[in-house]
C-alpha atoms as one frame of an Amber mdcrd trajectory, in Angstrom:
protein
  43.224  53.609-225.649  41.107  51.319-227.291  37.654  50.463-228.706  35.399
  48.704-226.412  34.332  44.983-227.036  30.821  46.048-227.952  31.776  48.698
-229.898  34.264  46.901-231.896  31.649  44.079-232.857  29.163  46.605-233.379
  31.455  48.317-235.761  32.532  45.159-237.568  29.077  43.997-238.356  27.758
  47.183-239.578  30.812  47.133-241.903  30.078  43.456-242.962  26.794  44.256
-244.169  27.617  47.364-245.995  30.990  46.122-247.881  30.974  42.249-247.185
  32.857  40.394-244.428  36.128  39.989-246.262  36.743  43.871-246.337  35.141
  44.500-242.974  38.055  43.860-240.900  40.522  45.870-242.943  38.202  48.733
-242.903  37.765  48.344-239.165  41.531  48.943-238.714  41.660  52.017-240.210
  38.521  53.163-238.445  40.215  52.068-235.070  43.312  54.126-235.900  40.989
  57.085-236.560  39.250  56.723-233.460  42.810  56.232-231.705  43.824  59.517
-233.055  41.535  61.499-231.943  40.987  59.732-228.525  44.487  61.151-228.018
  43.863  64.447-229.328  41.195  64.991-226.873  42.318  63.511-223.756  41.453
  65.531-221.014  39.389  67.936-222.925  36.008  65.975-222.795  33.323  66.813
-220.171  30.506  64.886-219.372  27.485  66.571-220.396  23.625  65.670-219.561
  21.231  64.469-222.019  18.815  67.891-223.489  16.061  69.314-220.652  13.838
  72.035-220.673  16.215  74.862-220.657  17.441  73.763-223.957  16.402  76.010
-226.779  18.153  76.356-230.169  18.832  79.323-232.461  18.938  78.707-236.091
  21.147  81.170-238.027  23.461  81.886-240.874  26.936  82.702-239.711  26.290
  86.173-241.668  22.916  87.094-240.451  24.197  89.662-238.304  26.545  91.907
-239.747  28.466  94.857-238.073  31.207  97.379-239.052  34.863  96.404-237.610
  33.766  92.636-237.254  33.725  89.982-239.013  30.132  88.079-239.272  30.857
  85.373-236.878  32.160  88.102-234.602  28.869  90.101-234.836  26.848  87.052
-234.221  28.443  86.144-230.836  28.167  90.183-229.846  24.576  90.017-230.542
  23.918  86.438-228.799  25.800  87.562-225.930  23.954  90.922-225.576  20.644
  89.775-226.458  20.150  85.654-226.283  22.332  84.667-223.405  19.078  83.584
-221.223  17.086  82.533-224.156  18.894  80.198-226.016  21.773  78.099-225.252
  22.309  75.998-228.341  23.218  78.104-231.665  22.853  76.162-234.958  25.240
  78.132-237.371  23.911  76.873-240.959  27.129  75.747-243.070  29.969  78.072
-242.297  32.531  76.400-244.603  33.848  77.709-247.712  30.835  76.537-250.549
  30.014  77.259-254.189  26.388  77.508-253.977  22.632  76.946-252.103  24.025
  79.416-249.425  26.774  77.075-248.142  24.996  73.710-248.786  27.477  73.086
-251.622  30.363  72.799-249.360  34.038  72.964-250.746  36.189  72.047-247.876
  34.599  70.395-244.849  37.353  71.680-242.553  37.967  74.930-243.180  35.685
  78.031-242.311  34.659  80.581-244.994  37.089  83.236-244.429  34.107  85.697
-245.388  32.528  84.701-241.700  35.726  84.339-240.007  37.842  81.622-238.647
  38.112  78.600-236.258  39.072  80.797-233.404  35.438  82.668-234.025  33.630
  79.417-233.809  35.742  78.116-230.565  34.935  81.981-228.956  31.181  81.387
-229.480  31.316  77.820-227.964  32.841  79.312-224.964  29.124  80.766-223.884
  26.742  78.508-226.321  26.705  74.874-227.385  26.770  74.623-231.116  24.992
  72.698-233.963  27.462  72.046-237.056  25.994  70.798-240.228  27.941  67.719
-241.989  26.435  68.007-245.645  26.422  64.435-245.818  24.958  63.317-249.220
  26.967  65.504-251.474  29.933  67.833-252.175  30.667  70.892-254.388  31.766
  70.712-258.013  34.545  73.115-256.894  35.907  70.887-254.081  39.692  69.441
-254.488  37.760  65.938-254.223  35.658  66.488-257.304  38.365  68.496-259.342
  40.798  65.731-258.837  38.460  63.114-259.578  37.846  64.903-263.071  41.698
  64.926-263.595  41.644  61.133-263.171  43.585  61.170-259.699  43.132  57.280
-258.934  42.759  58.421-255.359  39.370  59.789-256.016  38.466  56.872-258.229
  34.561  55.996-257.245  34.141  59.054-254.700  31.271  59.982-257.100  28.289
  57.795-258.680  28.797  57.658-262.404  25.864  56.081-264.406  24.691  55.242
-267.867  22.648  58.250-269.189  19.962  55.971-270.119  19.605  53.731-266.725
  16.082  53.547-265.830  15.738  55.713-262.466  11.976  56.251-262.366  12.012
  54.735-259.232  14.258  57.055-257.331  12.394  59.504-255.007  13.349  63.177
-255.990  13.877  66.097-253.921  14.095  68.605-256.536  12.634  68.608-260.209
  15.875  68.924-262.282  17.337  66.036-264.090  19.023  63.356-261.724  22.145
  63.162-263.835  24.411  65.726-264.961  27.148  65.618-267.873  30.705  65.982
-267.084  33.904  65.103-268.805  36.792  63.009-267.053  40.038  62.479-268.747
  38.405  63.597-272.059  35.481  61.224-271.748  32.129  62.116-271.209  30.599
  60.653-267.843  27.035  60.977-266.226  27.003  61.654-262.528  24.349  61.322
-259.918  23.346  65.032-258.508  20.350  64.814-256.255  20.222  68.466-255.594
  21.822  70.540-258.042  24.590  70.244-261.071  27.052  71.974-258.501  26.084
  69.251-255.706  27.510  66.035-256.513  26.437  62.926-254.502  29.282  61.148
-252.723  29.328  57.208-253.297  29.372  55.646-249.939  29.504  51.997-251.694
  33.347  53.210-251.441  34.485  52.592-248.281  37.119  55.475-248.698  34.309
  58.054-248.883  33.037  56.667-245.582  36.386  56.818-244.046  36.599  60.559
-245.131  33.139  61.233-243.378  33.735  59.698-240.346  37.039  61.746-240.127
  35.148  64.865-240.620  32.741  64.090-237.858  35.469  63.150-235.532  37.260
  66.633-236.246  33.830  68.333-235.616  33.576  66.679-232.256  37.453  68.074
-231.792  35.893  71.702-232.673  33.618  71.551-229.861  30.254  70.506-231.910
  27.320  69.578-229.292  25.265  68.752-232.007  25.927  67.378-235.533  23.372
  67.888-238.031  23.343  65.078-240.838  21.979  67.002-243.891  19.950  64.915
-246.537  20.888  61.722-244.665  18.067  59.930-246.038  19.359  59.565-249.767
  23.024  58.893-249.334  22.948  55.315-250.411  22.248  54.432-253.760  20.457
  51.039-255.002  19.373  51.011-258.587  15.543  49.830-258.747  14.683  51.164
-255.506  13.517  54.505-254.131  17.370  55.449-252.845  15.752  56.979-249.705
  15.867  55.567-246.337  17.648  52.447-246.922  18.774  49.829-244.651  22.085
  50.835-245.357  21.501  54.145-244.850  20.397  53.479-241.175  23.312  51.085
-240.695  25.658  54.072-241.396  23.929  56.368-238.827  24.443  53.445-236.469
  28.033  52.923-237.366  28.672  56.848-236.743  26.930  56.796-233.341  29.001
  53.779-232.125  32.205  55.744-233.098  31.016  59.140-231.575  30.257  56.918
-228.468  34.123  56.065-228.213  35.324  59.492-228.664  32.837  62.134-228.210
  29.922  60.526-226.334  28.104  63.678-225.850  27.996  64.904-229.389  24.484
  64.523-230.378  23.112  63.319-233.931  20.207  65.119-235.805  19.161  63.634
-239.127  17.479  66.100-241.525  15.029  63.679-243.061  12.102  65.547-244.796
   9.851  62.305-244.989   6.532  61.253-243.537   6.429  60.678-239.938   6.748
  57.118-239.613   9.388  56.787-241.924  11.033  60.073-239.773  11.078  58.315
-236.443  12.731  55.124-237.585  16.189  57.463-237.527  15.749  57.100-233.600
  16.512  53.397-234.154  16.059  51.558-231.317  16.315  54.692-229.054  19.854
  54.600-228.270  21.907  53.453-231.429  20.870  56.136-234.306  19.709  59.625
-234.089  19.040  61.519-230.640  17.036  64.449-232.278  14.497  64.246-235.171
  13.053  67.256-236.648   9.174  67.440-236.660   8.879  68.578-240.328   5.058
  68.289-240.385   4.478  70.881-237.910   4.929  73.873-240.113   2.414  73.320
-242.176   0.076  71.600-239.581   0.330  75.043-237.529  -0.313  77.084-240.655
  -3.548  74.955-241.414  -4.573  75.186-237.879  -4.444  79.256-237.786  -5.732
  79.253-241.410  -8.935  77.336-240.517  -9.221  78.365-236.628  -9.532  74.655
-236.125  -6.889  72.534-234.229  -8.255  68.957-234.907  -5.570  68.007-237.463
  -2.813  69.078-235.206  -4.073  67.838-232.173  -4.834  64.182-233.951  -1.249
  64.382-235.084   0.186  65.360-231.561  -1.757  62.612-229.743   0.343  59.738
-231.562   3.762  61.531-230.747   5.450  59.407-228.054   8.825  59.582-226.163
  11.114  57.087-227.716  13.700  56.875-224.696  15.296  59.091-222.248  18.158
  59.611-224.921  16.147  60.870-227.944  13.542  63.669-228.313  11.845  65.594
-231.219  13.294  69.061-232.541  10.026  71.320-233.153  10.541  73.818-235.945
   8.200  76.000-237.453  10.253  78.068-239.611  14.004  77.265-241.053  16.406
  78.538-243.863  14.665  76.265-246.236  11.207  76.293-247.454   8.028  74.712
-245.718   8.251  70.696-247.098   5.026  69.201-248.230   6.011  65.500-247.939
   6.002  65.486-244.300   2.177  66.149-244.041   1.400  63.452-246.640  -1.639
  61.499-245.329  -1.802  63.678-242.485  -3.973  66.541-244.500  -5.620  66.240
-247.606  -4.804  67.406-250.981  -7.392  69.842-250.825  -6.084  71.056-247.551
  -2.427  71.323-249.018  -3.855  73.338-252.005  -5.587  75.762-249.486  -2.379
  76.587-247.770  -0.721  76.960-251.093  -3.415  79.414-251.984  -2.769  81.331
-249.184   1.008  81.687-249.365   0.372  82.855-252.478  -1.723  85.836-251.478
   0.561  86.601-248.736   3.490  87.106-251.419   5.172  83.622-251.140   5.857
  81.053-253.309   5.271  77.757-253.947   7.139  74.967-256.283   5.422  72.266
-257.774   6.431  68.852-258.910   4.676  66.586-261.485   3.471  63.104-260.188
   1.494  60.620-262.080  -0.584  61.597-265.286   1.055  64.953-265.633  -0.821
  66.221-262.226   1.031  69.035-260.725   1.474  69.274-256.466   3.055  71.249
-254.287   6.304  70.057-252.640   7.741  73.370-250.945   6.541  76.557-249.851
   8.286  79.501-249.487   7.869  82.415-247.229   8.697  83.976-243.914   6.481
  82.505-240.955   5.391  86.007-239.723   4.115  86.496-243.190   2.434  83.522
-243.450   0.703  83.865-240.330  -0.063  87.700-240.566  -3.368  88.485-241.939
  -3.589  91.851-243.914  -7.092  92.363-242.527  -5.725  92.477-238.993  -4.151
  95.049-236.991  -0.672  94.558-236.364  -1.275  94.009-232.723  -3.629  91.015
-233.461  -0.980  89.686-235.896   1.665  89.653-233.359  -0.461  87.980-230.812
  -1.317  85.494-233.604   2.397  84.783-234.402   3.261  84.449-230.809   0.485
  81.865-230.220   1.749  79.844-233.224   5.500  80.024-231.540   3.890  79.150
-228.242   3.187  75.943-229.960   6.395  74.673-230.424   7.515  75.765-227.376
   4.932  73.729-225.384   5.325  70.504-227.517   7.084  67.300-226.616  10.857
  67.947-227.687  13.283  70.734-227.993  12.353  74.311-229.655  14.250  75.502
-232.680  13.783  79.061-233.426  14.974  80.565-236.577  16.500  84.014-236.331
  13.821  85.783-238.126  11.065  84.255-236.188  12.636  86.664-233.109  11.608
  89.582-234.987   8.967  88.881-237.275  10.577  89.265-240.317   8.500  90.114
-243.297   8.897  88.618-247.046  12.646  89.678-248.470  11.243  90.145-252.154
  14.097  92.442-252.895  16.321  89.733-252.051  14.415  87.279-254.297  14.881
  89.640-257.125  18.670  90.015-257.015  19.496  86.139-256.457  16.520  84.785
-258.668  16.183  82.049-255.778  12.759  81.518-254.119  14.300  80.489-250.465
  15.940  83.812-250.404  12.533  85.370-249.120  13.572  84.200-245.566  17.270
  84.622-245.751  17.279  88.219-245.443  20.302  89.861-243.442  20.344  92.097
-240.778  22.725  95.135-239.840  23.663  94.894-236.091  23.189  98.798-235.172
  19.539  99.025-237.293  18.396  95.941-235.383  19.690  96.938-232.147  17.749
 100.379-232.946  14.525  98.556-233.708  14.879  96.385-230.547  15.301  99.516
-228.233  11.970 100.892-230.052   8.840  99.943-228.037   6.907 100.660-231.041
   8.689  98.482-233.694   7.114  94.893-234.410  10.670  93.774-234.233  10.718
  94.995-230.276   7.145  93.855-229.486   7.875  90.175-230.879  11.253  89.859
-229.430   9.985  90.687-225.933   7.129  88.691-226.113   8.777  85.461-227.476
  11.897  85.985-225.135   9.323  86.070-222.253   7.508  83.237-223.512  10.954
  81.135-223.663  12.071  82.051-220.033   8.367  81.082-218.717   9.262  77.599
-220.331  12.805  77.029-219.107  11.554  77.636-215.662   9.186  74.405-215.573
  10.400  71.037-215.542   7.184  69.819-216.984   8.407  71.167-220.392  11.274
  68.757-220.145  11.737  67.038-223.658  11.728  63.499-221.790   8.819  64.066
-220.094   4.936  63.119-220.642   2.433  64.642-223.309  -1.087  63.791-223.028
  -3.378  65.755-225.644  -6.702  67.363-224.691  -9.465  67.242-227.273 -11.479
  70.312-225.386 -12.732  72.048-228.690 -11.592  72.752-232.059 -10.563  76.019
-231.550  -8.122  75.469-228.652  -4.597  73.652-229.197  -4.427  71.923-225.691
  -2.029  69.816-224.033  -1.051  68.293-220.563   2.673  68.210-220.076   4.149
  66.298-217.094   7.647  66.027-215.930   9.826  62.912-216.057   9.046  62.418
-212.175   5.572  63.103-212.741   5.890  65.797-209.882   5.215  68.751-211.951
   2.378  69.433-214.729   1.564  72.032-217.037  -1.919  72.635-219.140  -1.378
  74.362-222.199  -4.049  76.367-223.908  -3.606  77.995-227.197  -6.576  79.935
-228.609  -5.939  79.527-232.584  -8.692  81.936-233.572  -9.636  85.324-233.648
 -12.924  84.611-231.554 -12.966  84.715-227.766 -13.099  80.746-226.692 -14.548
  79.663-223.746 -13.822  75.810-222.054 -13.958  74.355-218.804 -11.643  71.853
-217.151 -13.714  69.689-214.506 -12.194  69.244-211.145 -10.986  65.450-210.762
 -10.248  65.383-214.408  -6.533  65.046-215.512  -5.952  64.977-211.855  -7.006
  68.105-210.908  -7.963  68.487-207.498  -8.536  72.145-207.243 -10.919  74.587
-208.620  -8.205  77.517-209.405  -4.596  77.360-211.041  -2.027  79.861-211.599
  -1.336  80.738-215.119   2.319  81.200-215.626   1.773  83.605-218.734  -0.595
  86.098-217.361   0.755  85.500-213.840  -3.094  85.345-212.975  -5.287  82.720
-210.803  -7.559  81.138-213.280 -10.900  79.343-212.226 -10.700  76.254-214.529
 -14.604  75.903-214.718 -14.718  79.245-216.342 -11.782  79.684-218.828 -12.028
  82.725-220.929  -9.045  82.621-223.843  -8.980  86.107-225.742  -8.267  86.142
-229.472  -4.963  83.907-229.708  -4.269  84.070-225.779  -2.297  81.409-224.314
  -2.571  79.807-220.898  -0.085  77.614-219.178  -1.858  76.682-216.123   0.537
  75.274-213.507  -0.845  71.991-212.082
């Protein structure tokens, strides 16, 4: 087996930009050896998979979110998913399941091992027999307890320059910060005091990609994950990986070249493995990670959605969300958006910069605090503090104490329906399946704000709640999975279909979705208010040639000239 001529030229070109032409050829030889090894190891194992379609739904979960007696957590997760989710989701994003030292898995000690507390690689393989899997690659940093870092501190020359040592007095004011703590952390190496770059925490030591040996290590890990049946690899905090003094050190050209390099290498060994970039940045910077539509990431998070949707339901006004959605366009037939409302992280503010005003963001923050959540601030110019992350479960964020539980459930389901109807594929955090409320006891135990939406479930208790028709868990799970089934049956929701935003009225979030072949259409209407919304669609508008259409949600025939939406009602009209 060998690398194609086009891939060879692309790899050498990218390496030349990153490390210089003189070093590029030597680095390419080592990469080629890696490719050859994994090609031989995977011979006969690779089956061709189509790109994503309307049936693709991602469940986001920690490996230990479901716990049961006499089973390890990964086995419990598989049991639950196989019993309850096999018709609702086909991709499971298991958040970092490797040995770790902090940050609930995002400070990885060993990229190639499964955390023994969760299970082993056999458990991962078992899940992969019935579900596609998304793996995390924590690409920017590694744990201070990793072998790499321990050997580095001992002075092992193999790990020279694996990390970024900086004079503590260096001007780093131009660097874009993800957290509020100091950027540099003091350590001792061979008895000498040094300061190392630590973007996220003193336990998460940034890797030095200016050293090609680090890049080689990471490429090896990516190919290892491909061999372990990863369908999607999530490149965590990828925007921060290349450091250049005097710049923002985020979204640099070198970062894009590394992703293009990874994509090219995967094309040679595991062409069906998709890349998703976790880049919590404003929309225009975010979509740059699609590259030309074929040479970088296939999936990109829509991180503006969580706060935009909250703003919509807090104000009963879909205008901002409609304006934003009207600018979203499909890039190519091999790329699409990953639409999420809740994840394991907090709700980031940066993605809605220049979409929502400072006052609108402040209003959301005030609402979050009133609902028992937390808001983290960072200081900007002239000592002014602005929110940068909000921590709350999405159900608690949406629910209003003045409403009945029945109305709050309708409101919550309406919020989820938005990400099910938008262009792209939806990602559902496990707590959104059940309408989990704020886990404040967990915050007290850990002292970490993010624990508020990281509660663990006991399998038996969860099963009991799901079988109890009076429980909130049962009601939300039943309604949400029903909605998911409706979506999966309609080609109009294909992630590479067309999307047209309909500006009907501010109380209704409305879209026209069209299948890639143009033959199937859905008009999706979502009442974002607690009032009845009246609207009409005129015959011959949007190519409507009839007066009545079938609503696949209510299973009723709807007169489009007399549309009546109850509070938080959803209509998906099949055109």
